[in-house]
Short mmCIF file of the C-alpha atoms (twelve columns), coordinates in Angstrom:
data_MODEL
# 
_entry.id   MODEL 
# 
loop_
_atom_site.group_PDB 
_atom_site.id 
_atom_site.type_symbol 
_atom_site.label_atom_id 
_atom_site.label_alt_id 
_atom_site.label_comp_id 
_atom_site.label_asym_id 
_atom_site.label_seq_id 
_atom_site.Cartn_x 
_atom_site.Cartn_y 
_atom_site.Cartn_z 
_atom_site.pdbx_PDB_model_num 
ATOM 1   C CA . MET A 1   -99.301  -78.565 -77.043 1 
ATOM 2   C CA . ILE A 2   -98.105  -81.782 -75.426 1 
ATOM 3   C CA . ARG A 3   -96.053  -79.763 -72.991 1 
ATOM 4   C CA . MET A 4   -99.053  -77.589 -72.173 1 
ATOM 5   C CA . LEU A 5   -101.194 -80.645 -71.445 1 
ATOM 6   C CA . SER A 6   -98.470  -82.240 -69.343 1 
ATOM 7   C CA . LEU A 7   -98.009  -79.004 -67.424 1 
ATOM 8   C CA . THR A 8   -101.752 -78.684 -66.854 1 
ATOM 9   C CA . ALA A 9   -101.990 -82.224 -65.541 1 
ATOM 10  C CA . ALA A 10  -98.904  -81.818 -63.358 1 
ATOM 11  C CA . LEU A 11  -100.098 -78.537 -61.866 1 
ATOM 12  C CA . THR A 12  -103.475 -80.065 -61.165 1 
ATOM 13  C CA . LEU A 13  -102.000 -83.001 -59.306 1 
ATOM 14  C CA . LEU A 14  -99.121  -81.225 -57.573 1 
ATOM 15  C CA . PRO A 15  -101.001 -79.920 -54.504 1 
ATOM 16  C CA . LEU A 16  -102.736 -83.232 -54.074 1 
ATOM 17  C CA . SER A 17  -99.687  -85.463 -54.342 1 
ATOM 18  C CA . SER A 18  -98.463  -84.620 -50.846 1 
ATOM 19  C CA . ALA A 19  -101.881 -85.305 -49.372 1 
ATOM 20  C CA . LEU A 20  -102.094 -88.635 -51.150 1 
ATOM 21  C CA . ALA A 21  -98.536  -89.585 -50.244 1 
ATOM 22  C CA . GLN A 22  -99.255  -89.395 -46.526 1 
ATOM 23  C CA . GLU A 23  -101.618 -92.319 -46.616 1 
ATOM 24  C CA . ALA A 24  -100.530 -95.284 -48.743 1 
ATOM 25  C CA . THR A 25  -103.978 -96.814 -49.107 1 
ATOM 26  C CA . PRO A 26  -106.855 -94.422 -48.601 1 
ATOM 27  C CA . ALA A 27  -110.054 -95.608 -46.999 1 
ATOM 28  C CA . PRO A 28  -112.514 -96.991 -49.547 1 
ATOM 29  C CA . GLY A 29  -115.097 -94.404 -50.540 1 
ATOM 30  C CA . SER A 30  -113.039 -91.522 -49.171 1 
ATOM 31  C CA . ALA A 31  -112.283 -88.438 -51.198 1 
ATOM 32  C CA . GLU A 32  -108.677 -89.605 -51.460 1 
ATOM 33  C CA . ALA A 33  -109.752 -92.968 -52.904 1 
ATOM 34  C CA . ARG A 34  -112.028 -91.256 -55.426 1 
ATOM 35  C CA . LEU A 35  -109.234 -88.890 -56.433 1 
ATOM 36  C CA . GLN A 36  -106.777 -91.749 -56.743 1 
ATOM 37  C CA . ALA A 37  -109.179 -93.662 -59.017 1 
ATOM 38  C CA . ALA A 38  -109.803 -90.565 -61.129 1 
ATOM 39  C CA . SER A 39  -106.057 -89.920 -61.321 1 
ATOM 40  C CA . SER A 40  -105.343 -93.446 -62.515 1 
ATOM 41  C CA . ALA A 41  -107.997 -93.263 -65.225 1 
ATOM 42  C CA . PHE A 42  -106.811 -89.820 -66.288 1 
ATOM 43  C CA . GLU A 43  -103.189 -90.922 -66.385 1 
ATOM 44  C CA . GLN A 44  -104.025 -93.864 -68.647 1 
ATOM 45  C CA . ARG A 45  -106.018 -91.619 -70.954 1 
ATOM 46  C CA . MET A 46  -103.209 -89.061 -71.120 1 
ATOM 47  C CA . GLU A 47  -100.616 -91.757 -71.817 1 
ATOM 48  C CA . ARG A 48  -102.678 -92.723 -74.859 1 
ATOM 49  C CA . PHE A 49  -102.853 -89.061 -75.869 1 
ATOM 50  C CA . GLY A 50  -99.078  -88.760 -75.538 1 
ATOM 51  C CA . GLN A 51  -98.495  -91.803 -77.709 1 
ATOM 52  C CA . ARG A 52  -100.824 -90.518 -80.398 1 
ATOM 53  C CA . ALA A 53  -99.399  -86.981 -80.279 1 
ATOM 54  C CA . GLU A 54  -95.829  -88.255 -80.443 1 
ATOM 55  C CA . ALA A 55  -96.645  -90.495 -83.410 1 
ATOM 56  C CA . LEU A 56  -98.294  -87.574 -85.126 1 
ATOM 57  C CA . SER A 57  -95.350  -85.252 -84.518 1 
ATOM 58  C CA . LEU A 58  -92.896  -87.864 -85.845 1 
ATOM 59  C CA . ASP A 59  -94.907  -88.462 -89.029 1 
ATOM 60  C CA . ASN A 60  -92.710  -86.748 -91.608 1 
ATOM 61  C CA . SER A 61  -95.047  -87.647 -94.456 1 
ATOM 62  C CA . LEU A 62  -97.496  -84.944 -93.379 1 
ATOM 63  C CA . PRO A 63  -96.989  -81.270 -94.167 1 
ATOM 64  C CA . GLU A 64  -96.761  -78.967 -91.135 1 
ATOM 65  C CA . LEU A 65  -100.180 -77.456 -91.792 1 
ATOM 66  C CA . GLU A 66  -101.771 -80.906 -91.809 1 
ATOM 67  C CA . LYS A 67  -99.861  -81.890 -88.639 1 
ATOM 68  C CA . SER A 68  -101.126 -78.766 -86.894 1 
ATOM 69  C CA . ALA A 69  -104.707 -79.471 -87.945 1 
ATOM 70  C CA . ARG A 70  -104.517 -83.079 -86.779 1 
ATOM 71  C CA . MET A 71  -102.860 -82.058 -83.504 1 
ATOM 72  C CA . ALA A 72  -105.638 -79.548 -82.888 1 
ATOM 73  C CA . ALA A 73  -108.221 -82.246 -83.595 1 
ATOM 74  C CA . LEU A 74  -106.423 -84.634 -81.222 1 
ATOM 75  C CA . TRP A 75  -106.326 -81.985 -78.532 1 
ATOM 76  C CA . ALA A 76  -110.015 -81.257 -79.043 1 
ATOM 77  C CA . GLU A 77  -110.691 -84.960 -78.474 1 
ATOM 78  C CA . TYR A 78  -108.808 -85.030 -75.159 1 
ATOM 79  C CA . ALA A 79  -109.491 -81.499 -73.836 1 
ATOM 80  C CA . PRO A 80  -112.814 -82.481 -72.221 1 
ATOM 81  C CA . ASP A 81  -110.964 -85.190 -70.271 1 
ATOM 82  C CA . VAL A 82  -108.564 -82.599 -68.884 1 
ATOM 83  C CA . THR A 83  -111.433 -80.298 -67.946 1 
ATOM 84  C CA . ALA A 84  -113.392 -83.109 -66.307 1 
ATOM 85  C CA . PHE A 85  -110.386 -84.330 -64.359 1 
ATOM 86  C CA . THR A 86  -109.526 -80.816 -63.205 1 
ATOM 87  C CA . ALA A 87  -113.073 -80.333 -61.949 1 
ATOM 88  C CA . GLU A 88  -113.064 -83.711 -60.205 1 
ATOM 89  C CA . ALA A 89  -109.654 -83.051 -58.636 1 
ATOM 90  C CA . THR A 90  -110.877 -79.687 -57.368 1 
ATOM 91  C CA . ARG A 91  -113.982 -81.280 -55.860 1 
ATOM 92  C CA . GLN A 92  -112.018 -84.043 -54.197 1 
ATOM 93  C CA . ALA A 93  -109.282 -81.667 -53.001 1 
ATOM 94  C CA . SER A 94  -111.889 -79.601 -51.182 1 
ATOM 95  C CA . GLN A 95  -113.204 -82.706 -49.482 1 
ATOM 96  C CA . ILE A 96  -109.687 -83.930 -48.644 1 
ATOM 97  C CA . ALA A 97  -108.871 -80.557 -47.094 1 
ATOM 98  C CA . ALA A 98  -112.108 -80.587 -45.102 1 
ATOM 99  C CA . GLU A 99  -111.367 -84.101 -43.841 1 
ATOM 100 C CA . ALA A 100 -107.817 -83.102 -42.888 1 
ATOM 101 C CA . LEU A 101 -108.890 -79.906 -41.123 1 
ATOM 102 C CA . LYS A 102 -111.788 -81.352 -39.148 1 
ATOM 103 C CA . ASP A 103 -109.468 -82.718 -36.454 1 
ATOM 104 C CA . ILE A 104 -107.276 -79.628 -36.175 1 
ATOM 105 C CA . ASP A 105 -107.835 -77.283 -33.239 1 
ATOM 106 C CA . VAL A 106 -106.976 -73.919 -34.769 1 
ATOM 107 C CA . ASN A 107 -107.265 -72.057 -31.471 1 
ATOM 108 C CA . ALA A 108 -104.755 -74.419 -29.867 1 
ATOM 109 C CA . LEU A 109 -102.350 -73.960 -32.775 1 
ATOM 110 C CA . VAL A 110 -102.597 -70.182 -32.528 1 
ATOM 111 C CA . ALA A 111 -102.165 -70.229 -28.757 1 
ATOM 112 C CA . GLU A 112 -99.132  -72.484 -29.079 1 
ATOM 113 C CA . ALA A 113 -97.617  -70.258 -31.761 1 
ATOM 114 C CA . LEU A 114 -98.188  -67.124 -29.688 1 
ATOM 115 C CA . ASN A 115 -96.495  -68.734 -26.679 1 
ATOM 116 C CA . ASP A 116 -93.354  -69.461 -28.685 1 
ATOM 117 C CA . PRO A 117 -90.530  -67.231 -27.359 1 
ATOM 118 C CA . ASP A 118 -89.311  -66.390 -30.878 1 
ATOM 119 C CA . VAL A 119 -92.789  -65.255 -31.910 1 
ATOM 120 C CA . GLN A 120 -93.201  -63.160 -28.764 1 
ATOM 121 C CA . GLU A 121 -89.812  -61.543 -29.358 1 
ATOM 122 C CA . ALA A 122 -90.701  -60.778 -32.980 1 
ATOM 123 C CA . MET A 123 -94.035  -59.245 -31.927 1 
ATOM 124 C CA . GLN A 124 -92.346  -57.071 -29.287 1 
ATOM 125 C CA . SER A 125 -89.628  -55.881 -31.638 1 
ATOM 126 C CA . GLY A 126 -92.262  -55.148 -34.322 1 
ATOM 127 C CA . ALA A 127 -94.306  -53.125 -31.853 1 
ATOM 128 C CA . ALA A 128 -91.208  -51.243 -30.708 1 
ATOM 129 C CA . ALA A 129 -90.220  -50.471 -34.278 1 
ATOM 130 C CA . GLY A 130 -93.743  -49.254 -35.045 1 
ATOM 131 C CA . THR A 131 -93.737  -47.007 -31.983 1 
ATOM 132 C CA . GLY A 132 -90.353  -45.577 -32.971 1 
ATOM 133 C CA . ILE A 133 -91.544  -44.844 -36.477 1 
ATOM 134 C CA . ALA A 134 -94.671  -43.143 -35.140 1 
ATOM 135 C CA . ARG A 135 -92.654  -40.990 -32.718 1 
ATOM 136 C CA . ASN A 136 -90.134  -39.952 -35.318 1 
ATOM 137 C CA . SER A 137 -92.433  -39.506 -38.264 1 
ATOM 138 C CA . ALA A 138 -92.873  -36.310 -40.212 1 
ATOM 139 C CA . TRP A 139 -96.465  -36.071 -39.004 1 
ATOM 140 C CA . THR A 140 -95.370  -35.602 -35.404 1 
ATOM 141 C CA . ASN A 141 -92.292  -33.477 -36.126 1 
ATOM 142 C CA . PRO A 142 -93.212  -31.303 -39.084 1 
ATOM 143 C CA . SER A 143 -90.699  -28.941 -40.593 1 
ATOM 144 C CA . PRO A 144 -91.808  -25.610 -42.109 1 
ATOM 145 C CA . GLU A 145 -91.610  -27.162 -45.575 1 
ATOM 146 C CA . GLN A 146 -93.818  -30.048 -44.480 1 
ATOM 147 C CA . ILE A 147 -96.342  -27.682 -42.927 1 
ATOM 148 C CA . GLU A 148 -96.525  -25.792 -46.211 1 
ATOM 149 C CA . THR A 149 -96.932  -29.089 -48.106 1 
ATOM 150 C CA . TYR A 150 -99.717  -30.175 -45.746 1 
ATOM 151 C CA . GLY A 151 -101.409 -26.819 -46.276 1 
ATOM 152 C CA . LEU A 152 -101.247 -27.258 -50.048 1 
ATOM 153 C CA . ILE A 153 -102.676 -30.757 -49.744 1 
ATOM 154 C CA . ALA A 154 -105.515 -29.463 -47.570 1 
ATOM 155 C CA . GLN A 155 -106.217 -26.613 -49.991 1 
ATOM 156 C CA . TYR A 156 -106.283 -29.059 -52.893 1 
ATOM 157 C CA . ALA A 157 -108.797 -31.223 -51.014 1 
ATOM 158 C CA . LEU A 158 -110.992 -28.207 -50.325 1 
ATOM 159 C CA . ASP A 159 -110.813 -27.163 -53.989 1 
ATOM 160 C CA . GLN A 160 -111.813 -30.663 -55.061 1 
ATOM 161 C CA . ALA A 161 -114.746 -30.600 -52.651 1 
ATOM 162 C CA . GLN A 162 -115.838 -27.227 -53.965 1 
ATOM 163 C CA . ASP A 163 -115.633 -28.483 -57.554 1 
ATOM 164 C CA . ALA A 164 -117.731 -31.480 -56.558 1 
ATOM 165 C CA . VAL A 165 -120.511 -29.181 -55.368 1 
ATOM 166 C CA . GLY A 166 -121.054 -28.285 -58.999 1 
ATOM 167 C CA . PRO A 167 -121.332 -25.178 -61.103 1 
ATOM 168 C CA . SER A 168 -125.137 -24.957 -60.748 1 
ATOM 169 C CA . ASP A 169 -124.856 -24.432 -57.001 1 
ATOM 170 C CA . GLN A 170 -122.224 -21.780 -57.508 1 
ATOM 171 C CA . ALA A 171 -124.341 -20.082 -60.206 1 
ATOM 172 C CA . ASP A 172 -127.309 -20.008 -57.807 1 
ATOM 173 C CA . ASP A 173 -125.112 -18.355 -55.203 1 
ATOM 174 C CA . ARG A 174 -123.919 -15.714 -57.693 1 
ATOM 175 C CA . ALA A 175 -127.485 -15.066 -58.930 1 
ATOM 176 C CA . ALA A 176 -128.704 -14.547 -55.374 1 
ATOM 177 C CA . LYS A 177 -125.987 -11.972 -54.794 1 
ATOM 178 C CA . THR A 178 -126.800 -9.972  -57.948 1 
ATOM 179 C CA . LYS A 179 -130.620 -9.809  -57.514 1 
ATOM 180 C CA . PRO A 180 -131.833 -6.488  -56.243 1 
ATOM 181 C CA . ALA A 181 -133.315 -6.665  -52.836 1 
ATOM 182 C CA . VAL A 182 -137.124 -6.655  -52.889 1 
ATOM 183 C CA . GLN A 183 -138.600 -3.995  -50.701 1 
ATOM 184 C CA . HIS A 184 -141.974 -4.529  -49.154 1 
ATOM 185 C CA . PRO A 185 -144.137 -1.480  -48.496 1 
# 
Protein backbone atom coordinates (compact mmCIF):
# COMPACT_ATOMS: atom_id res chain seq x y z
CA MET A 1 0.00 0.00 0.00
CA ILE A 2 2.88 2.34 0.79
CA ARG A 3 4.41 1.54 -2.56
CA MET A 4 1.11 2.24 -4.30
CA LEU A 5 0.83 5.64 -2.61
CA SER A 6 4.43 6.50 -3.40
CA LEU A 7 3.92 5.47 -7.01
CA THR A 8 0.73 7.52 -7.26
CA ALA A 9 2.45 10.60 -5.88
CA ALA A 10 5.50 10.11 -8.09
CA LEU A 11 3.44 9.63 -11.24
CA THR A 12 1.42 12.70 -10.41
CA LEU A 13 4.48 14.87 -10.02
CA LEU A 14 6.63 13.38 -12.77
CA PRO A 15 5.29 15.41 -15.73
CA LEU A 16 5.38 18.57 -13.69
CA SER A 17 8.90 18.22 -12.33
CA SER A 18 10.53 19.21 -15.62
CA ALA A 19 8.31 22.26 -15.91
CA LEU A 20 9.11 23.31 -12.37
CA ALA A 21 12.82 22.64 -12.78
CA GLN A 22 13.13 25.15 -15.61
CA GLU A 23 12.38 28.08 -13.37
CA ALA A 24 14.04 28.04 -9.94
CA THR A 25 11.67 30.50 -8.31
CA PRO A 26 8.29 30.81 -9.97
CA ALA A 27 6.51 34.14 -10.05
CA PRO A 28 4.33 34.68 -6.99
CA GLY A 29 0.71 33.81 -7.69
CA SER A 30 1.57 31.84 -10.82
CA ALA A 31 0.30 28.35 -11.42
CA GLU A 32 3.83 27.06 -10.83
CA ALA A 33 4.00 28.78 -7.42
CA ARG A 34 0.61 27.36 -6.44
CA LEU A 35 1.68 23.88 -7.53
CA GLN A 36 4.96 24.19 -5.67
CA ALA A 37 3.13 25.19 -2.47
CA ALA A 38 0.65 22.34 -2.87
CA SER A 39 3.52 19.92 -3.54
CA SER A 40 5.36 20.98 -0.40
CA ALA A 41 2.27 20.57 1.77
CA PHE A 42 1.48 17.22 0.17
CA GLU A 43 5.03 15.99 0.60
CA GLN A 44 5.00 16.83 4.31
CA ARG A 45 1.68 15.07 4.76
CA MET A 46 2.90 11.99 2.90
CA GLU A 47 6.12 11.89 4.94
CA ARG A 48 3.95 11.67 8.05
CA PHE A 49 1.91 8.91 6.41
CA GLY A 50 5.10 7.01 5.57
CA GLN A 51 6.35 7.25 9.14
CA ARG A 52 3.06 6.01 10.53
CA ALA A 53 2.75 3.21 7.97
CA GLU A 54 6.32 2.07 8.56
CA ALA A 55 5.80 2.04 12.33
CA LEU A 56 2.63 0.06 11.86
CA SER A 57 4.29 -2.48 9.57
CA LEU A 58 7.18 -2.95 12.03
CA ASP A 59 4.86 -3.50 15.00
CA ASN A 60 5.28 -7.23 15.57
CA SER A 61 2.90 -7.23 18.52
CA LEU A 62 -0.09 -6.98 16.19
CA PRO A 63 -1.50 -9.95 14.31
CA GLU A 64 -1.49 -9.62 10.51
CA LEU A 65 -5.26 -9.21 10.35
CA GLU A 66 -5.10 -6.31 12.80
CA LYS A 67 -2.17 -4.75 10.89
CA SER A 68 -4.16 -4.95 7.66
CA ALA A 69 -7.19 -3.34 9.27
CA ARG A 70 -5.12 -0.53 10.76
CA MET A 71 -3.26 0.00 7.48
CA ALA A 72 -6.58 0.26 5.65
CA ALA A 73 -7.79 2.79 8.22
CA LEU A 74 -4.55 4.77 7.84
CA TRP A 75 -4.90 4.75 4.08
CA ALA A 76 -8.52 5.87 4.36
CA GLU A 77 -7.31 8.81 6.45
CA TYR A 78 -4.76 9.92 3.83
CA ALA A 79 -6.54 8.92 0.59
CA PRO A 80 -8.51 12.19 0.37
CA ASP A 81 -5.20 14.09 0.52
CA VAL A 82 -3.92 12.13 -2.47
CA THR A 83 -7.13 12.76 -4.39
CA ALA A 84 -7.12 16.47 -3.56
CA PHE A 85 -3.48 16.87 -4.52
CA THR A 86 -3.98 14.99 -7.78
CA ALA A 87 -6.88 17.27 -8.67
CA GLU A 88 -4.91 20.38 -7.74
CA ALA A 89 -1.86 19.20 -9.70
CA THR A 90 -4.04 18.54 -12.73
CA ARG A 91 -5.58 22.01 -12.49
CA GLN A 92 -2.23 23.71 -12.11
CA ALA A 93 -0.61 21.60 -14.85
CA SER A 94 -3.26 22.77 -17.30
CA GLN A 95 -2.55 26.37 -16.38
CA ILE A 96 1.23 25.83 -16.56
CA ALA A 97 0.86 24.31 -20.02
CA ALA A 98 -1.35 27.18 -21.15
CA GLU A 99 1.17 29.72 -19.85
CA ALA A 100 4.03 27.88 -21.59
CA LEU A 101 2.18 27.56 -24.90
CA LYS A 102 0.88 31.11 -25.12
CA ASP A 103 4.20 32.40 -26.46
CA ILE A 104 4.79 29.58 -28.93
CA ASP A 105 4.08 30.22 -32.61
CA VAL A 106 2.91 26.80 -33.77
CA ASN A 107 2.74 27.82 -37.43
CA ALA A 108 6.37 28.96 -37.32
CA LEU A 109 7.43 25.69 -35.71
CA VAL A 110 5.62 23.67 -38.36
CA ALA A 111 7.03 25.77 -41.18
CA GLU A 112 10.53 25.41 -39.76
CA ALA A 113 10.12 21.65 -39.39
CA LEU A 114 8.81 21.29 -42.94
CA ASN A 115 11.79 23.24 -44.29
CA ASP A 116 14.25 20.87 -42.64
CA PRO A 117 16.04 18.88 -45.39
CA ASP A 118 15.75 15.61 -43.45
CA VAL A 119 12.00 16.05 -43.07
CA GLN A 120 11.58 16.90 -46.75
CA GLU A 121 13.60 13.83 -47.72
CA ALA A 122 11.52 11.62 -45.44
CA MET A 123 8.28 13.02 -46.89
CA GLN A 124 9.48 12.44 -50.46
CA SER A 125 10.64 8.90 -49.77
CA GLY A 126 7.33 8.16 -47.99
CA ALA A 127 5.36 9.47 -50.95
CA ALA A 128 7.49 7.45 -53.36
CA ALA A 129 7.03 4.30 -51.31
CA GLY A 130 3.27 4.88 -51.18
CA THR A 131 3.12 5.38 -54.94
CA GLY A 132 5.11 2.18 -55.49
CA ILE A 133 2.81 0.21 -53.24
CA ALA A 134 -0.25 1.58 -55.04
CA ARG A 135 1.19 0.71 -58.47
CA ASN A 136 2.17 -2.78 -57.48
CA SER A 137 -0.79 -3.68 -55.34
CA ALA A 138 -3.11 -6.59 -55.95
CA TRP A 139 -5.96 -4.17 -56.64
CA THR A 140 -4.24 -2.82 -59.74
CA ASN A 141 -2.75 -6.12 -60.92
CA PRO A 142 -5.30 -8.78 -60.05
CA SER A 143 -4.60 -12.41 -60.74
CA PRO A 144 -7.43 -14.80 -61.70
CA GLU A 145 -7.53 -16.07 -58.11
CA GLN A 146 -7.84 -12.52 -56.80
CA ILE A 147 -10.62 -11.73 -59.26
CA GLU A 148 -12.51 -14.79 -58.03
CA THR A 149 -11.92 -13.73 -54.41
CA TYR A 150 -13.17 -10.22 -55.17
CA GLY A 151 -16.25 -11.72 -56.81
CA LEU A 152 -16.94 -13.83 -53.73
CA ILE A 153 -16.54 -10.79 -51.50
CA ALA A 154 -18.94 -8.81 -53.68
CA GLN A 155 -21.46 -11.67 -53.68
CA TYR A 156 -21.23 -11.91 -49.90
CA ALA A 157 -21.91 -8.17 -49.62
CA LEU A 158 -24.93 -8.47 -51.89
CA ASP A 159 -26.24 -11.43 -49.87
CA GLN A 160 -25.84 -9.44 -46.66
CA ALA A 161 -27.72 -6.52 -48.20
CA GLN A 162 -30.50 -8.82 -49.33
CA ASP A 163 -30.75 -10.34 -45.85
CA ALA A 164 -30.95 -6.84 -44.40
CA VAL A 165 -34.01 -6.11 -46.52
CA GLY A 166 -35.86 -8.59 -44.35
CA PRO A 167 -38.05 -11.62 -44.80
CA SER A 168 -41.30 -9.60 -44.82
CA ASP A 169 -40.27 -7.79 -47.99
CA GLN A 170 -39.33 -11.05 -49.63
CA ALA A 171 -42.62 -12.65 -48.52
CA ASP A 172 -44.54 -9.72 -50.05
CA ASP A 173 -42.68 -10.26 -53.31
CA ARG A 174 -43.50 -13.99 -53.31
CA ALA A 175 -47.18 -13.33 -52.45
CA ALA A 176 -47.48 -10.86 -55.32
CA LYS A 177 -46.13 -13.46 -57.73
CA THR A 178 -48.57 -16.18 -56.61
CA LYS A 179 -51.79 -14.08 -56.65
CA PRO A 180 -53.95 -14.71 -59.66
CA ALA A 181 -54.21 -11.77 -61.93
CA VAL A 182 -57.48 -9.88 -61.51
CA GLN A 183 -59.32 -9.41 -64.74
CA HIS A 184 -61.55 -6.43 -65.19
CA PRO A 185 -64.56 -6.79 -67.47
